[in-house]
Amino acid sequence: MVEKSPDAFRTISEAAEELDVPQHVLRFWETRFTQIKPMKRAGGRRYYRPVDVELLQGIRSLLYKEGYTIRGVQKILKEDGATYVAGVGRGEIEPRKRDGEMASAPPPGMAKAAPRAGKSAAAKLASASAFAAPADGTAEPVKIVNRLSDNHADMLLAALRDLGDARKILDPTLPR
């Protein structure tokens, strides 16, 4: 394969390969981030400019490496702009942790359950599954002691909403 110039436009397959994400993810991100605007030619074929790819790299980094939600990245784009996110993608800017979204969250995969007190979004979420059936098959339920913090419960609910939205987009049989 011939190496393209850094200034050359990329097809969706080339951009997806460069970003190490499936093509459908790029199409989905276009629906969630209005700043992603690839050029479209006859037949709807997408062409990504180098600045589009840099923005996509930043979005990918914030979502996959920093653990932000779609809404969290949308907030960053709104507050700091596409140039900031593209700088994150190029590795020129170290993303700072945000109030609310990720301020108290540990790195992805390092979360531990926190004890809870009071009724909140976390308590409502946890109460939906307050009892679990024991693994040994006995009839007595096992009470779940640890619950999510308010911040983590809100993040989980936002992620679940995003997943529901994604499912509606990807599954044409579901009502929109």
XYZ file of N, CA and C in Angstrom:
528
model
N 0.835 -1.178 0.000
C 0.000 0.000 0.000
C 0.879 1.241 0.000
N 0.541 2.211 -0.806
C 1.291 3.456 -0.916
C 0.933 4.349 0.263
N 1.946 4.896 0.914
C 1.739 5.787 2.056
C 1.228 7.133 1.570
N 0.130 7.613 2.187
C -0.449 8.905 1.799
C 0.296 10.041 2.481
N 0.228 11.185 1.830
C 0.777 12.406 2.402
C -0.009 12.744 3.675
N 0.631 13.359 4.677
C -0.097 13.756 5.884
C -1.239 14.730 5.593
N -1.147 15.468 4.472
C -2.179 16.433 4.106
C -3.313 15.826 3.278
N -3.187 14.559 2.911
C -4.191 13.925 2.055
C -5.463 13.608 2.844
N -6.578 13.616 2.129
C -7.847 13.228 2.739
C -7.847 11.717 2.933
N -8.603 11.255 3.922
C -8.696 9.826 4.213
C -10.125 9.353 3.973
N -10.259 8.153 3.429
C -11.583 7.539 3.325
C -11.965 7.061 4.722
N -13.203 6.650 4.891
C -13.629 6.176 6.206
C -12.848 4.931 6.613
N -12.539 4.073 5.653
C -11.780 2.866 6.006
C -10.352 3.222 6.427
N -9.741 4.191 5.753
C -8.392 4.616 6.136
C -8.390 5.308 7.500
N -9.391 6.159 7.733
C -9.489 6.842 9.023
C -9.735 5.828 10.141
N -10.637 4.880 9.907
C -10.939 3.865 10.915
C -9.700 3.037 11.236
N -8.940 2.686 10.209
C -7.716 1.904 10.423
C -6.692 2.724 11.208
N -6.524 3.990 10.845
C -5.569 4.858 11.529
C -5.946 5.052 13.001
N -7.245 5.131 13.290
C -7.724 5.351 14.653
C -7.933 4.051 15.426
N -7.852 2.922 14.736
C -8.071 1.614 15.332
C -9.477 1.493 15.943
N -10.472 1.932 15.162
C -11.876 1.775 15.538
C -12.631 1.288 14.306
N -13.751 0.588 14.507
C -14.551 0.171 13.349
C -15.192 1.377 12.649
N -15.503 1.223 11.378
C -16.119 2.298 10.600
C -17.454 2.739 11.195
N -18.227 1.790 11.710
C -19.537 2.152 12.260
C -19.395 3.071 13.479
N -18.280 2.977 14.183
C -18.035 3.865 15.320
C -17.864 5.300 14.818
N -17.149 5.476 13.714
C -16.978 6.819 13.151
C -18.331 7.386 12.708
N -19.154 6.554 12.102
C -20.487 7.024 11.689
C -21.324 7.410 12.912
N -21.232 6.596 13.974
C -21.966 6.894 15.203
C -21.464 8.203 15.813
N -20.144 8.398 15.885
C -19.596 9.629 16.446
C -20.081 10.851 15.666
N -20.269 10.710 14.358
C -20.805 11.833 13.563
C -22.188 12.243 14.061
N -22.972 11.279 14.555
C -24.308 11.599 15.059
C -24.261 12.250 16.428
N -23.182 12.061 17.161
C -23.076 12.577 18.527
C -22.232 13.843 18.649
N -21.324 14.053 17.704
C -20.423 15.204 17.766
C -20.580 16.015 16.485
N -21.262 17.151 16.588
C -21.542 17.968 15.400
C -20.269 18.541 14.790
N -19.185 18.532 15.548
C -17.918 19.068 15.043
C -17.276 18.144 14.006
N -17.687 16.904 13.945
C -17.152 15.959 12.962
C -17.948 16.132 11.678
N -17.282 16.677 10.672
C -17.962 16.956 9.406
C -17.095 16.514 8.231
N -17.064 15.208 7.961
C -16.282 14.787 6.800
C -16.937 15.294 5.515
N -16.118 15.477 4.515
C -16.642 15.875 3.214
C -17.323 14.648 2.603
N -18.477 14.832 2.005
C -19.183 13.707 1.388
C -19.283 13.946 -0.108
N -18.906 12.934 -0.862
C -18.955 12.991 -2.317
C -20.176 12.222 -2.813
N -20.285 12.124 -4.114
C -21.398 11.401 -4.730
C -21.493 10.002 -4.125
N -22.703 9.587 -3.865
C -22.902 8.262 -3.278
C -22.707 8.254 -1.773
N -22.445 9.409 -1.164
C -22.295 9.496 0.284
C -20.939 9.067 0.816
N -19.971 8.873 -0.050
C -18.637 8.449 0.395
C -17.985 9.565 1.202
N -17.483 9.208 2.387
C -16.894 10.178 3.298
C -15.399 10.339 3.052
N -14.948 11.595 3.143
C -13.518 11.896 3.083
C -13.177 12.777 4.278
N -12.229 12.306 5.095
C -11.832 13.019 6.303
C -10.563 13.827 6.039
N -10.629 15.112 6.370
C -9.456 15.974 6.261
C -8.516 15.654 7.418
N -7.258 16.052 7.335
C -6.333 15.810 8.450
C -6.852 16.385 9.779
N -7.492 17.565 9.744
C -8.025 18.140 10.990
C -9.174 17.297 11.540
N -9.958 16.663 10.656
C -11.024 15.768 11.108
C -10.427 14.565 11.837
N -9.363 14.009 11.277
C -8.714 12.843 11.885
C -8.108 13.215 13.238
N -7.510 14.408 13.341
C -6.956 14.859 14.621
C -8.062 15.002 15.665
N -9.194 15.558 15.269
C -10.330 15.687 16.184
C -10.819 14.302 16.615
N -10.932 13.389 15.662
C -11.346 12.027 15.981
C -10.358 11.355 16.926
N -9.056 11.613 16.748
C -8.049 11.054 17.662
C -8.263 11.586 19.079
N -8.582 12.875 19.181
C -8.851 13.455 20.491
C -10.086 12.867 21.141
N -11.144 12.712 20.365
C -12.372 12.108 20.881
C -12.098 10.684 21.339
N -11.374 9.938 20.518
C -11.034 8.561 20.868
C -10.238 8.514 22.164
N -9.268 9.391 22.297
C -8.434 9.432 23.492
C -9.261 9.742 24.742
N -10.140 10.729 24.634
C -10.964 11.096 25.792
C -11.925 9.967 26.170
N -12.506 9.306 25.172
C -13.447 8.223 25.450
C -12.745 6.973 25.952
N -11.710 6.530 25.243
C -11.108 5.235 25.525
C -9.979 5.282 26.547
N -9.166 6.325 26.533
C -8.026 6.389 27.458
C -8.371 7.113 28.748
N -9.122 8.202 28.653
C -9.429 9.012 29.828
C -10.724 8.583 30.506
N -11.543 7.780 29.824
C -12.749 7.242 30.434
C -13.949 8.170 30.445
N -13.942 9.203 29.606
C -15.088 10.101 29.540
C -16.262 9.425 28.850
N -17.461 9.899 29.148
C -18.668 9.455 28.451
C -18.840 10.321 27.202
N -19.779 9.931 26.349
C -20.116 10.750 25.173
C -20.497 12.156 25.638
N -21.367 12.221 26.651
C -21.787 13.535 27.160
C -20.616 14.327 27.714
N -19.684 13.645 28.356
C -18.509 14.332 28.894
C -17.667 14.954 27.794
N -17.482 14.220 26.702
C -16.707 14.748 25.573
C -17.481 15.882 24.899
N -18.800 15.744 24.798
C -19.610 16.836 24.240
C -19.426 18.108 25.066
N -19.377 17.958 26.381
C -19.189 19.105 27.274
C -17.812 19.734 27.043
N -16.788 18.908 26.902
C -15.437 19.423 26.650
C -15.406 20.175 25.319
N -16.030 19.606 24.288
C -16.068 20.277 22.990
C -16.789 21.623 23.092
N -17.860 21.662 23.866
C -18.619 22.900 24.029
C -17.808 23.944 24.800
N -17.151 23.519 25.878
C -16.415 24.453 26.735
C -15.067 24.865 26.152
N -14.323 23.892 25.618
C -12.943 24.153 25.197
C -12.737 24.170 23.691
N -13.669 23.588 22.946
C -13.600 23.620 21.498
C -12.869 22.460 20.869
N -13.039 22.359 19.562
C -12.452 21.261 18.787
C -10.927 21.345 18.757
N -10.371 22.557 18.796
C -8.916 22.716 18.769
C -8.285 22.069 19.994
N -8.909 22.253 21.156
C -8.430 21.646 22.401
C -8.447 20.119 22.274
N -9.586 19.558 21.816
C -9.728 18.102 21.708
C -8.737 17.545 20.684
N -8.551 18.261 19.560
C -7.562 17.819 18.561
C -6.158 17.841 19.169
N -5.864 18.837 20.009
C -4.566 18.895 20.695
C -4.364 17.703 21.613
N -5.438 17.264 22.269
C -5.371 16.050 23.084
C -5.034 14.860 22.178
N -5.673 14.807 21.012
C -5.439 13.708 20.068
C -4.016 13.670 19.538
N -3.426 14.855 19.359
C -2.025 14.921 18.892
C -1.029 14.680 20.013
N -1.522 14.643 21.257
C -0.635 14.458 22.401
C 0.010 15.747 22.874
N -0.440 16.887 22.377
C 0.126 18.174 22.750
C -0.497 18.723 24.031
N -1.693 18.259 24.365
C -2.419 18.756 25.529
C -2.740 17.569 26.434
N -2.408 17.711 27.714
C -2.768 16.706 28.716
C -4.167 17.063 29.208
N -5.164 16.193 28.978
C -6.529 16.550 29.385
C -6.630 16.655 30.897
N -7.309 17.693 31.358
C -7.502 17.858 32.800
C -8.797 17.175 33.203
N -8.861 16.777 34.445
C -10.075 16.150 34.967
C -11.115 17.231 35.185
N -12.361 16.891 34.946
C -13.460 17.852 35.019
C -14.229 17.715 36.320
N -14.826 18.823 36.791
C -15.746 18.778 37.923
C -16.962 17.969 37.506
N -17.408 17.114 38.383
C -18.629 16.351 38.108
C -18.378 15.130 37.268
N -17.999 15.321 36.016
C -17.884 14.199 35.074
C -16.901 13.140 35.567
N -15.670 13.512 35.836
C -14.664 12.515 36.174
C -13.790 12.923 37.354
N -14.116 14.003 38.042
C -13.223 14.541 39.055
C -12.846 13.497 40.106
N -13.793 12.701 40.574
C -13.487 11.763 41.645
C -13.398 10.322 41.152
N -13.517 10.113 39.882
C -13.523 8.755 39.349
C -12.102 8.243 39.192
N -11.866 6.982 39.566
C -10.552 6.386 39.343
C -10.373 6.068 37.866
N -9.153 5.741 37.452
C -8.938 5.352 36.056
C -9.818 4.164 35.688
N -10.159 4.009 34.401
C -11.017 2.898 33.992
C -10.472 1.563 34.479
N -11.363 0.722 35.010
C -10.986 -0.603 35.479
C -10.489 -0.628 36.911
N -10.367 0.523 37.573
C -9.818 0.572 38.924
C -10.874 0.947 39.966
N -12.145 0.989 39.589
C -13.198 1.434 40.502
C -13.459 0.394 41.581
N -13.752 0.868 42.782
C -14.154 0.011 43.893
C -15.504 0.505 44.388
N -16.332 -0.412 44.872
C -17.639 -0.032 45.387
C -17.469 0.809 46.647
N -18.323 1.811 46.794
C -18.264 2.699 47.953
C -19.516 2.525 48.790
N -19.400 2.604 50.140
C -20.598 2.521 50.969
C -21.488 3.727 50.741
N -22.812 3.551 50.902
C -23.769 4.611 50.597
C -24.595 4.965 51.823
N -25.071 6.186 51.859
C -26.034 6.628 52.859
C -26.997 7.582 52.192
N -28.300 7.504 52.534
C -29.273 8.435 51.973
C -29.854 7.954 50.658
N -30.990 8.580 50.262
C -31.629 8.260 48.980
C -31.164 9.234 47.912
N -30.698 8.708 46.810
C -30.204 9.521 45.702
C -30.333 8.709 44.434
N -29.763 9.238 43.350
C -29.761 8.479 42.093
C -29.057 7.148 42.297
N -27.976 7.159 43.084
C -27.236 5.917 43.341
C -28.097 4.929 44.112
N -28.820 5.420 45.131
C -29.657 4.537 45.932
C -30.795 3.967 45.095
N -31.394 4.805 44.239
C -32.479 4.330 43.376
C -31.974 3.258 42.421
N -30.777 3.493 41.850
C -30.185 2.522 40.935
C -29.886 1.225 41.661
N -29.308 1.322 42.860
C -28.945 0.133 43.617
C -30.177 -0.604 44.117
N -31.252 0.128 44.476
C -32.445 -0.519 45.007
C -33.128 -1.388 43.960
N -32.907 -1.103 42.697
C -33.493 -1.923 41.634
C -32.942 -3.338 41.677
N -31.737 -3.495 42.229
C -31.139 -4.827 42.340
C -30.541 -5.002 43.730
N -31.321 -4.687 44.770
C -30.822 -4.737 46.139
C -30.540 -6.163 46.591
N -31.176 -7.137 45.975
C -30.931 -8.516 46.353
C -30.521 -9.321 45.132
N -29.581 -10.209 45.336
C -29.120 -11.076 44.250
C -29.279 -12.519 44.692
N -29.588 -13.390 43.771
C -29.700 -14.806 44.091
C -28.302 -15.359 44.339
N -28.127 -16.153 45.409
C -26.804 -16.705 45.693
C -26.376 -17.710 44.636
N -25.080 -17.860 44.471
C -24.538 -18.735 43.433
C -24.772 -20.210 43.728
N -24.937 -20.559 45.011
C -25.085 -21.975 45.343
C -26.500 -22.519 45.123
N -27.442 -21.671 44.686
C -28.782 -22.126 44.345
C -29.759 -22.131 45.496
N -29.354 -21.730 46.706
C -30.293 -21.687 47.820
C -31.304 -20.580 47.598
N -32.412 -20.642 48.302
C -33.502 -19.705 48.074
C -33.297 -18.359 48.769
N -32.415 -18.280 49.761
C -32.236 -17.032 50.496
C -31.437 -16.021 49.673
N -31.966 -14.802 49.563
C -31.227 -13.775 48.814
C -30.026 -13.257 49.609
N -29.046 -12.734 48.905
C -27.862 -12.144 49.516
C -27.965 -10.648 49.348
N -27.960 -9.904 50.453
C -28.088 -8.452 50.380
C -26.771 -7.841 49.897
N -26.874 -6.924 48.926
C -25.704 -6.211 48.419
C -25.410 -5.062 49.380
N -24.200 -5.017 49.912
C -23.858 -4.027 50.923
C -23.264 -2.771 50.292
N -22.360 -2.930 49.361
C -21.702 -1.778 48.738
C -22.556 -1.218 47.611
N -22.600 0.113 47.528
C -23.373 0.773 46.485
C -22.501 1.810 45.811
N -22.980 2.319 44.683
C -22.252 3.332 43.926
C -22.364 4.700 44.590
N -21.339 5.518 44.436
C -21.432 6.905 44.881
C -22.394 7.636 43.943
N -22.890 8.794 44.393
C -23.802 9.582 43.550
C -23.167 9.885 42.198
N -21.908 10.299 42.212
C -21.211 10.673 40.981
C -21.095 9.477 40.032
N -20.724 8.320 40.574
C -20.578 7.142 39.735
C -21.931 6.644 39.229
N -22.960 6.749 40.067
C -24.298 6.332 39.625
C -24.785 7.228 38.494
N -24.562 8.534 38.619
C -24.962 9.456 37.548
C -24.211 9.146 36.267
N -22.913 8.837 36.382
C -22.120 8.493 35.200
C -22.633 7.200 34.566
N -22.992 6.233 35.406
C -23.514 4.961 34.898
C -24.843 5.168 34.183
N -25.721 5.967 34.783
C -27.006 6.244 34.134
C -26.812 6.953 32.797
N -25.867 7.913 32.729
C -25.584 8.602 31.469
C -25.048 7.615 30.429
N -24.178 6.714 30.861
C -23.632 5.718 29.936
C -24.735 4.787 29.433
N -25.640 4.403 30.317
C -26.752 3.539 29.899
C -27.658 4.245 28.895
N -27.909 5.547 29.116
C -28.702 6.308 28.145
C -27.984 6.348 26.792
N -26.662 6.582 26.819
C -25.885 6.612 25.571
C -25.947 5.264 24.861
N -25.849 4.181 25.633
C -25.931 2.850 25.025
C -27.317 2.607 24.410
N -28.355 3.065 25.098
C -29.710 2.939 24.550
C -29.857 3.714 23.255
N -29.297 4.934 23.232
C -29.341 5.742 22.006
C -28.580 5.051 20.880
N -27.415 4.498 21.211
C -26.611 3.809 20.200
C -27.358 2.592 19.657
N -28.017 1.869 20.546
C -28.764 0.687 20.112
C -29.884 1.070 19.155
N -30.563 2.180 19.446
C -31.637 2.638 18.565
C -31.109 2.988 17.179
N -29.928 3.561 17.135
C -29.322 3.928 15.847
C -28.892 2.685 15.076
N -28.309 1.724 15.802
C -27.741 0.543 15.147
C -28.780 -0.536 14.840
N -29.907 -0.546 15.550
C -30.934 -1.556 15.334
C -32.143 -0.922 14.662
N -32.286 -1.105 13.342
C -33.370 -0.447 12.610
C -34.760 -0.934 13.005
N -34.876 -2.039 13.728
C -36.195 -2.534 14.111
C -36.754 -1.836 15.342
N -35.900 -1.094 16.070
C -36.367 -0.385 17.266
C -36.973 0.958 16.887
N -37.997 1.407 17.652
C -38.574 2.731 17.384
C -37.575 3.812 17.754
N -37.571 4.899 17.002
C -36.622 5.996 17.278
C -37.233 6.989 18.157
